[in-house]
């Protein structure tokens, strides 16, 4: 089955074509147009700018995705589009365009939840991966622990109570002036610092499998402000290393606690933050120690992209979850 998929929930416009049948997942094209340079000036995503940029890009990217995949509109079996959660104006561009494309070419359309899409990216690089599995999705907007009972039935069993993990990486990176979004820069810089240099609070909560990243972020801000006021030199590398270590330890201890509760045999870690090399390495050690099958998408598929939406769209279609022309976009999670 050949799927044309659209992703426009935040600051990446992406169109992909994938061929998926049974347990075979193949990306034929996956074009991602990042808007990062348009938002850098503001240090965060400006929703109105994001919507306009999606509108300008989506038609051209669709032609490119079809031509890179060597398919024509007639070859497409279904259309998949991210409908929630995300920035409402940004989502509406993708949903409106996908509905129009599906109507014009008389193709069925399915709506995809962005978070389910992130986990579905793991199907491409882990042959035979099948629900049930346990998932951690950590991105710029979400940090959720999910009991995935079937390819389409996701039960969130833990989440962040404030900032998302990626948001915390980005805010600390911004404070240190090392770029936006700062996750990848923090990842690299952490190798040059001492993770024991600064004592920071853990974002893992003792009484649950929820997280709280805001206290950790505030502790870093207070540390930097105090040291600057005292005229002391601060080491960005030590901050990056100490911060990364606190995040990694909290994620692993929470996954361990969740393993005690859910006894999962397969673990998927997905979302932009799953590109983090320290998390990937430590999670691999943790999984090996427990005999868990660990499935993390290729780094290139951790950030927002439409191939992941195609993979989840396939499962929604197989489950009979078809949408129609009344399909709407929702800023909050609805499916
Ligand atoms: O999934 P994603 O592309 O967009 C959302 O759905 O939010 O995730 C983007 C987030 C950003 O916060 C970015 O800083 C973070 O993923 N990120 C990383 C790394 N690469 C991207 N965080 C930590 N380490 C990385 N290597
Ligand atoms: Zn995302």
Tab-separated table of C-alpha atoms and ligand atoms in Angstrom:
chain	number	residue	atom	x	y	z
A	1	UNK	CA	0.000	0.000	0.000
A	2	UNK	CA	1.384	3.408	-0.962
A	3	UNK	CA	0.721	6.247	1.453
A	4	UNK	CA	1.081	9.989	0.922
A	5	UNK	CA	1.549	11.684	4.291
A	6	UNK	CA	1.578	15.269	5.565
A	7	UNK	CA	3.051	16.706	8.798
A	8	UNK	CA	2.707	20.381	9.724
A	9	UNK	CA	2.033	20.444	13.475
A	10	UNK	CA	4.881	22.785	14.462
A	11	UNK	CA	7.850	24.267	12.623
A	12	UNK	CA	8.596	21.586	10.023
A	13	UNK	CA	6.584	21.143	6.846
A	14	UNK	CA	6.989	17.577	5.705
A	15	UNK	CA	5.518	15.427	2.948
A	16	UNK	CA	6.419	11.757	2.500
A	17	UNK	CA	5.551	8.751	0.412
A	18	UNK	CA	5.913	5.314	2.017
A	19	UNK	CA	5.198	1.788	0.900
A	20	UNK	CA	3.889	-0.347	3.746
A	21	UNK	CA	2.520	-3.875	3.627
A	22	UNK	CA	2.205	-6.178	6.613
A	23	UNK	CA	5.524	-5.920	8.414
A	24	UNK	CA	7.423	-4.260	5.556
A	25	UNK	CA	7.957	-0.523	5.933
A	26	UNK	CA	9.771	1.414	3.236
A	27	UNK	CA	10.227	5.153	2.843
A	28	UNK	CA	10.077	6.182	-0.836
A	29	UNK	CA	10.545	9.885	-0.092
A	30	UNK	CA	10.512	12.035	3.035
A	31	UNK	CA	10.965	15.759	2.464
A	32	UNK	CA	11.337	17.969	5.516
A	33	UNK	CA	11.413	21.759	5.139
A	34	UNK	CA	12.568	23.222	8.427
A	35	UNK	CA	11.502	26.729	9.444
A	36	UNK	CA	14.173	27.023	12.146
A	37	UNK	CA	15.913	29.978	10.485
A	38	UNK	CA	12.602	31.909	10.465
A	39	UNK	CA	12.050	31.464	14.209
A	40	UNK	CA	15.641	31.770	15.467
A	41	UNK	CA	15.390	35.542	15.753
A	42	UNK	CA	12.549	35.125	18.283
A	43	UNK	CA	14.125	32.230	20.241
A	44	UNK	CA	11.009	30.088	19.772
A	45	UNK	CA	8.302	29.153	17.280
A	46	UNK	CA	6.036	32.072	16.270
A	47	UNK	CA	2.701	30.380	15.389
A	48	UNK	CA	1.611	32.905	12.712
A	49	UNK	CA	4.973	32.685	10.941
A	50	UNK	CA	4.792	28.872	11.108
A	51	UNK	CA	1.313	28.753	9.504
A	52	UNK	CA	2.324	31.085	6.678
A	53	UNK	CA	5.500	29.146	5.965
A	54	UNK	CA	3.557	25.847	5.871
A	55	UNK	CA	1.082	27.395	3.417
A	56	UNK	CA	3.897	28.583	1.150
A	57	UNK	CA	5.746	25.246	1.183
A	58	UNK	CA	3.193	22.439	1.219
A	59	UNK	CA	2.157	22.336	-2.434
A	60	UNK	CA	5.744	22.406	-3.748
A	61	UNK	CA	6.819	19.747	-1.235
A	62	UNK	CA	3.964	17.474	-2.343
A	63	UNK	CA	5.146	17.602	-5.961
A	64	UNK	CA	8.719	16.967	-4.779
A	65	UNK	CA	7.740	14.035	-2.547
A	66	UNK	CA	5.774	12.363	-5.358
A	67	UNK	CA	8.508	12.891	-7.907
A	68	UNK	CA	11.327	11.737	-5.544
A	69	UNK	CA	9.316	8.570	-4.871
A	70	UNK	CA	8.770	8.011	-8.619
A	71	UNK	CA	5.011	7.761	-8.127
A	72	UNK	CA	2.040	9.620	-9.579
A	73	UNK	CA	-1.142	10.595	-7.700
A	74	UNK	CA	-2.864	7.527	-9.240
A	75	UNK	CA	-0.385	5.241	-7.406
A	76	UNK	CA	-1.377	6.585	-3.980
A	77	UNK	CA	-3.703	4.307	-1.980
A	78	UNK	CA	-4.334	6.482	1.071
A	79	UNK	CA	-3.594	9.962	2.401
A	80	UNK	CA	-2.483	10.417	6.046
A	81	UNK	CA	-2.250	13.720	7.889
A	82	UNK	CA	-1.363	14.901	11.406
A	83	UNK	CA	-4.567	16.288	12.920
A	84	UNK	CA	-3.555	16.711	16.596
A	85	UNK	CA	-1.907	17.827	18.876
A	86	UNK	CA	0.083	20.888	17.781
A	87	UNK	CA	-0.223	24.549	16.829
A	88	UNK	CA	-3.764	24.943	15.536
A	89	UNK	CA	-2.972	27.255	12.609
A	90	UNK	CA	-0.073	25.043	11.542
A	91	UNK	CA	-2.135	21.832	11.785
A	92	UNK	CA	-4.983	23.388	9.781
A	93	UNK	CA	-2.665	23.992	6.811
A	94	UNK	CA	-1.794	20.270	6.611
A	95	UNK	CA	-5.327	19.050	7.289
A	96	UNK	CA	-6.870	21.463	4.764
A	97	UNK	CA	-4.347	20.602	2.068
A	98	UNK	CA	-4.554	16.824	2.676
A	99	UNK	CA	-8.359	16.872	2.562
A	100	UNK	CA	-8.341	18.839	-0.690
A	101	UNK	CA	-5.720	16.513	-2.229
A	102	UNK	CA	-7.637	13.381	-1.165
A	103	UNK	CA	-10.927	14.793	-2.490
A	104	UNK	CA	-9.412	15.872	-5.820
A	105	UNK	CA	-7.787	12.463	-6.361
A	106	UNK	CA	-10.624	10.415	-4.831
A	107	UNK	CA	-8.435	8.765	-2.178
A	108	UNK	CA	-9.342	7.728	1.389
A	109	UNK	CA	-7.902	9.884	4.184
A	110	UNK	CA	-6.845	9.010	7.736
A	111	UNK	CA	-6.059	11.351	10.638
A	112	UNK	CA	-2.929	10.713	12.709
A	113	UNK	CA	-2.054	11.743	16.249
A	114	UNK	CA	1.420	13.330	16.178
A	115	UNK	CA	2.662	11.453	19.278
A	116	UNK	CA	1.578	8.084	17.872
A	117	UNK	CA	3.373	9.166	14.706
A	118	UNK	CA	6.637	9.664	16.620
A	119	UNK	CA	6.558	6.090	17.959
A	120	UNK	CA	5.591	4.737	14.512
A	121	UNK	CA	8.922	6.056	13.160
A	122	UNK	CA	10.489	3.060	14.950
A	123	UNK	CA	8.764	0.581	12.579
A	124	UNK	CA	11.105	1.622	9.744
A	125	UNK	CA	14.331	0.693	11.489
A	126	UNK	CA	13.229	-2.219	13.684
A	127	UNK	CA	11.964	-5.131	11.667
A	128	UNK	CA	9.198	-7.123	13.282
A	129	UNK	CA	8.402	-4.414	15.861
A	130	UNK	CA	4.781	-4.925	16.897
A	131	UNK	CA	2.463	-3.715	19.657
A	132	UNK	CA	2.112	-4.305	22.528
A	133	UNK	CA	5.106	-2.259	23.600
A	134	UNK	CA	5.963	0.498	26.056
A	135	UNK	CA	6.959	3.927	24.765
A	136	UNK	CA	8.637	7.102	25.900
A	137	UNK	CA	7.950	10.016	23.574
A	138	UNK	CA	10.114	13.020	24.403
A	139	UNK	CA	9.980	16.056	22.146
A	140	UNK	CA	9.879	19.829	22.265
A	141	UNK	CA	6.199	19.776	23.203
A	142	UNK	CA	5.613	16.452	24.978
A	143	UNK	CA	7.118	13.960	27.369
A	144	UNK	CA	4.861	10.939	27.793
A	145	UNK	CA	5.146	7.348	28.920
A	146	UNK	CA	2.675	5.247	27.023
A	147	UNK	CA	1.359	1.717	27.379
A	148	UNK	CA	0.815	0.847	23.714
A	149	UNK	CA	-1.749	-1.935	23.749
A	150	UNK	CA	-2.269	-2.206	19.992
A	151	UNK	CA	-0.944	-0.221	17.009
A	152	UNK	CA	-3.728	2.329	17.517
A	153	UNK	CA	-4.600	2.043	21.230
A	154	UNK	CA	-2.292	4.204	23.332
A	155	UNK	CA	-2.778	4.683	27.077
A	156	UNK	CA	-0.691	7.497	28.588
A	157	UNK	CA	0.507	6.319	31.999
A	158	UNK	CA	3.040	9.047	32.812
A	159	UNK	CA	3.799	12.532	31.571
A	160	UNK	CA	5.571	15.764	32.382
A	161	UNK	CA	3.717	17.964	34.805
A	162	UNK	CA	5.233	21.137	33.341
A	163	UNK	CA	7.938	21.632	30.685
A	164	UNK	CA	8.668	18.975	28.061
A	165	UNK	CA	12.179	17.461	28.020
A	166	UNK	CA	13.067	19.127	24.696
A	167	UNK	CA	11.722	22.442	25.935
A	168	UNK	CA	14.078	22.227	28.946
A	169	UNK	CA	17.039	21.478	26.647
A	170	UNK	CA	16.069	24.455	24.472
A	171	UNK	CA	15.613	26.875	27.388
A	172	UNK	CA	18.969	25.997	28.962
A	173	UNK	CA	20.680	26.226	25.556
A	174	UNK	CA	19.126	29.662	25.048
A	175	UNK	CA	20.344	30.799	28.482
A	176	UNK	CA	23.865	29.689	27.556
A	177	UNK	CA	23.571	31.315	24.121
A	178	UNK	CA	24.423	28.135	22.230
A	179	UNK	CA	21.651	28.200	19.658
A	180	UNK	CA	18.032	27.412	18.965
A	181	UNK	CA	16.679	24.801	19.189
A	182	UNK	CA	19.485	23.778	21.473
A	183	UNK	CA	19.059	20.037	22.075
A	184	UNK	CA	21.679	18.916	19.560
A	185	UNK	CA	24.188	21.593	20.691
A	186	UNK	CA	23.715	20.590	24.346
A	187	UNK	CA	24.204	16.944	23.365
A	188	UNK	CA	27.592	17.690	21.772
A	189	UNK	CA	28.763	20.140	24.454
A	190	UNK	CA	28.010	17.661	27.266
A	191	UNK	CA	30.963	15.517	26.088
A	192	UNK	CA	33.351	18.359	26.941
A	193	UNK	CA	32.168	18.975	30.511
A	194	UNK	CA	32.133	17.341	33.930
A	195	UNK	CA	28.697	15.927	34.764
A	196	UNK	CA	29.457	16.130	38.512
A	197	UNK	CA	30.448	19.814	38.386
A	198	UNK	CA	27.017	21.192	39.325
A	199	UNK	CA	24.513	19.612	41.680
A	200	UNK	CA	21.073	19.762	40.081
A	201	UNK	CA	17.638	18.436	41.124
A	202	UNK	CA	16.240	15.358	39.418
A	203	UNK	CA	13.272	15.757	37.051
A	204	UNK	CA	12.068	12.281	38.124
A	205	UNK	CA	9.241	12.357	40.671
A	206	UNK	CA	9.553	9.983	43.611
A	207	UNK	CA	5.852	9.193	43.978
A	208	UNK	CA	4.958	8.425	40.343
A	209	UNK	CA	6.252	7.863	36.831
A	210	UNK	CA	5.642	11.515	35.939
A	211	UNK	CA	8.398	14.048	35.301
A	212	UNK	CA	8.915	17.694	36.215
A	213	UNK	CA	11.557	19.439	34.105
A	214	UNK	CA	10.758	22.970	35.192
A	215	UNK	CA	12.600	22.706	38.563
A	216	UNK	CA	15.736	21.473	36.814
A	217	UNK	CA	15.584	24.326	34.309
A	218	UNK	CA	15.062	26.889	37.112
A	219	UNK	CA	17.999	25.426	39.081
A	220	UNK	CA	20.272	25.941	36.060
A	221	UNK	CA	18.998	29.524	35.595
A	222	UNK	CA	19.588	30.294	39.309
A	223	UNK	CA	23.073	28.757	39.176
A	224	UNK	CA	24.044	30.827	36.122
A	225	UNK	CA	22.598	34.067	37.570
A	226	UNK	CA	24.313	33.566	40.955
A	227	UNK	CA	27.683	32.787	39.405
A	228	UNK	CA	27.441	35.755	37.017
A	229	UNK	CA	26.506	38.083	39.907
A	230	UNK	CA	29.531	36.878	41.858
A	231	UNK	CA	31.697	37.560	38.843
A	232	UNK	CA	32.647	33.890	38.561
A	233	UNK	CA	33.392	32.345	35.216
A	234	UNK	CA	30.896	29.670	34.231
A	235	UNK	CA	31.613	26.635	32.114
A	236	UNK	CA	28.914	26.000	29.511
A	237	UNK	CA	30.306	22.495	29.022
A	238	UNK	CA	29.974	21.661	32.740
A	239	UNK	CA	26.404	22.970	32.718
A	240	UNK	CA	25.528	20.951	29.597
A	241	UNK	CA	27.116	17.812	31.094
A	242	UNK	CA	25.445	18.210	34.507
A	243	UNK	CA	22.066	19.018	32.934
A	244	UNK	CA	22.247	16.110	30.463
A	245	UNK	CA	23.261	13.726	33.205
A	246	UNK	CA	20.273	14.792	35.364
A	247	UNK	CA	17.898	14.266	32.404
A	248	UNK	CA	19.362	10.905	31.395
A	249	UNK	CA	19.370	9.550	34.960
A	250	UNK	CA	15.747	10.651	35.478
A	251	UNK	CA	14.616	9.044	32.227
A	252	UNK	CA	16.359	5.743	32.962
A	253	UNK	CA	15.197	5.549	36.608
A	254	UNK	CA	11.621	6.288	35.493
A	255	UNK	CA	11.789	3.656	32.734
A	256	UNK	CA	13.071	1.221	35.340
A	257	UNK	CA	10.227	2.052	37.718
A	258	UNK	CA	7.740	1.683	34.845
A	259	UNK	CA	9.289	-1.686	33.982
A	260	UNK	CA	8.542	-2.847	37.526
A	261	UNK	CA	4.912	-1.803	37.028
A	262	UNK	CA	4.268	-2.852	33.408
A	263	UNK	CA	6.851	-5.613	32.847
A	264	UNK	CA	7.241	-4.527	29.223
A	265	UNK	CA	9.383	-6.614	26.884
A	266	UNK	CA	9.766	-4.032	24.145
A	267	UNK	CA	10.562	-0.360	24.647
A	268	UNK	CA	10.277	2.374	22.020
A	269	UNK	CA	11.941	5.731	22.693
A	270	UNK	CA	10.909	8.364	20.153
A	271	UNK	CA	10.518	12.111	19.527
A	272	UNK	CA	13.158	14.763	18.868
A	273	UNK	CA	14.916	14.154	22.210
A	274	UNK	CA	15.412	10.463	21.275
A	275	UNK	CA	18.156	11.746	18.947
A	276	UNK	CA	20.205	12.501	22.082
A	277	UNK	CA	23.329	10.344	22.030
A	278	UNK	CA	23.619	10.112	25.838
A	279	UNK	CA	20.015	8.893	26.128
A	280	UNK	CA	20.500	6.393	23.269
A	281	UNK	CA	23.656	4.945	24.814
A	282	UNK	CA	22.349	4.747	28.395
A	283	UNK	CA	18.981	3.336	27.302
A	284	UNK	CA	20.789	0.619	25.319
A	285	UNK	CA	22.741	-0.385	28.450
A	286	UNK	CA	19.566	-0.349	30.553
A	287	UNK	CA	17.644	-2.458	28.013
A	288	UNK	CA	20.456	-4.955	27.652
A	289	UNK	CA	20.672	-5.392	31.415
A	290	UNK	CA	16.952	-6.125	31.652
A	291	UNK	CA	16.663	-8.222	28.494
A	292	UNK	CA	14.315	-5.674	26.895
A	293	UNK	CA	14.120	-5.147	23.131
A	294	UNK	CA	14.929	-1.459	22.598
A	295	UNK	CA	13.635	0.236	19.440
A	296	UNK	CA	14.714	3.828	18.848
A	297	UNK	CA	14.075	5.322	15.397
A	298	UNK	CA	17.022	6.282	13.232
A	299	UNK	CA	18.250	9.717	14.332
A	300	UNK	CA	17.023	11.131	11.015
A	301	UNK	CA	13.461	10.037	11.907
A	302	UNK	CA	13.394	11.271	15.536
A	303	UNK	CA	12.426	14.862	14.695
A	304	UNK	CA	9.149	15.792	13.030
A	305	UNK	CA	8.725	14.200	9.607
A	306	UNK	CA	5.881	12.859	7.469
A	307	UNK	CA	7.267	9.305	7.029
A	308	UNK	CA	6.351	8.616	10.659
A	309	UNK	CA	2.825	9.877	9.928
A	310	UNK	CA	2.616	7.488	6.954
A	311	UNK	CA	3.549	4.537	9.219
A	312	UNK	CA	0.901	5.379	11.811
A	313	UNK	CA	-1.574	6.247	9.022
A	314	UNK	CA	-1.178	2.698	7.721
A	315	UNK	CA	-2.198	1.280	11.121
A	316	UNK	CA	-5.138	3.676	11.435
A	317	UNK	CA	-6.335	2.555	7.993
A	318	UNK	CA	-5.942	-1.151	8.852
A	319	UNK	CA	-7.912	-0.525	12.084
A	320	UNK	CA	-10.693	1.049	10.002
A	321	UNK	CA	-10.203	4.545	11.401
A	322	UNK	CA	-11.072	6.465	8.250
A	323	UNK	CA	-11.672	10.190	8.280
A	324	UNK	CA	-13.812	12.192	5.833
A	325	UNK	CA	-14.296	15.762	4.647
A	326	UNK	CA	-15.469	16.798	8.135
A	327	UNK	CA	-11.951	16.125	9.522
A	328	UNK	CA	-10.730	18.998	11.694
A	329	UNK	CA	-7.457	19.876	13.431
A	330	UNK	CA	-7.132	20.071	17.228
A	331	UNK	CA	-4.438	21.787	19.283
A	332	UNK	CA	-4.953	19.330	22.160
A	333	UNK	CA	-4.596	15.599	21.999
A	334	UNK	CA	-7.933	14.087	20.913
A	335	UNK	CA	-7.102	10.679	19.427
B	1	LIG	O1	9.861	15.917	17.920
B	1	LIG	P1	10.408	17.268	17.609
B	1	LIG	O2	11.123	17.448	16.300
B	1	LIG	O3	9.304	18.363	17.660
B	1	LIG	C1	8.242	18.341	18.561
B	1	LIG	O4	7.279	17.560	18.333
B	1	LIG	O5	8.357	19.090	19.557
B	1	LIG	O6	11.392	17.626	18.823
B	1	LIG	C2	12.146	18.788	18.835
B	1	LIG	C3	12.908	18.828	20.147
B	1	LIG	C4	13.607	20.158	20.390
B	1	LIG	O7	13.314	20.583	21.695
B	1	LIG	C5	15.091	19.812	20.223
B	1	LIG	O8	15.967	20.622	20.982
B	1	LIG	C6	15.102	18.380	20.719
B	1	LIG	O9	13.923	17.810	20.163
B	1	LIG	N1	16.305	17.672	20.251
B	1	LIG	C7	17.223	17.165	21.110
B	1	LIG	C8	18.267	16.629	20.284
B	1	LIG	N2	17.920	16.815	18.970
B	1	LIG	C9	16.713	17.449	18.983
B	1	LIG	N3	17.269	17.141	22.442
B	1	LIG	C10	18.355	16.560	23.005
B	1	LIG	N4	19.382	16.039	22.304
B	1	LIG	C11	19.381	16.041	20.960
B	1	LIG	N5	20.396	15.505	20.256
B	2	LIG	ZN1	7.124	16.085	17.216
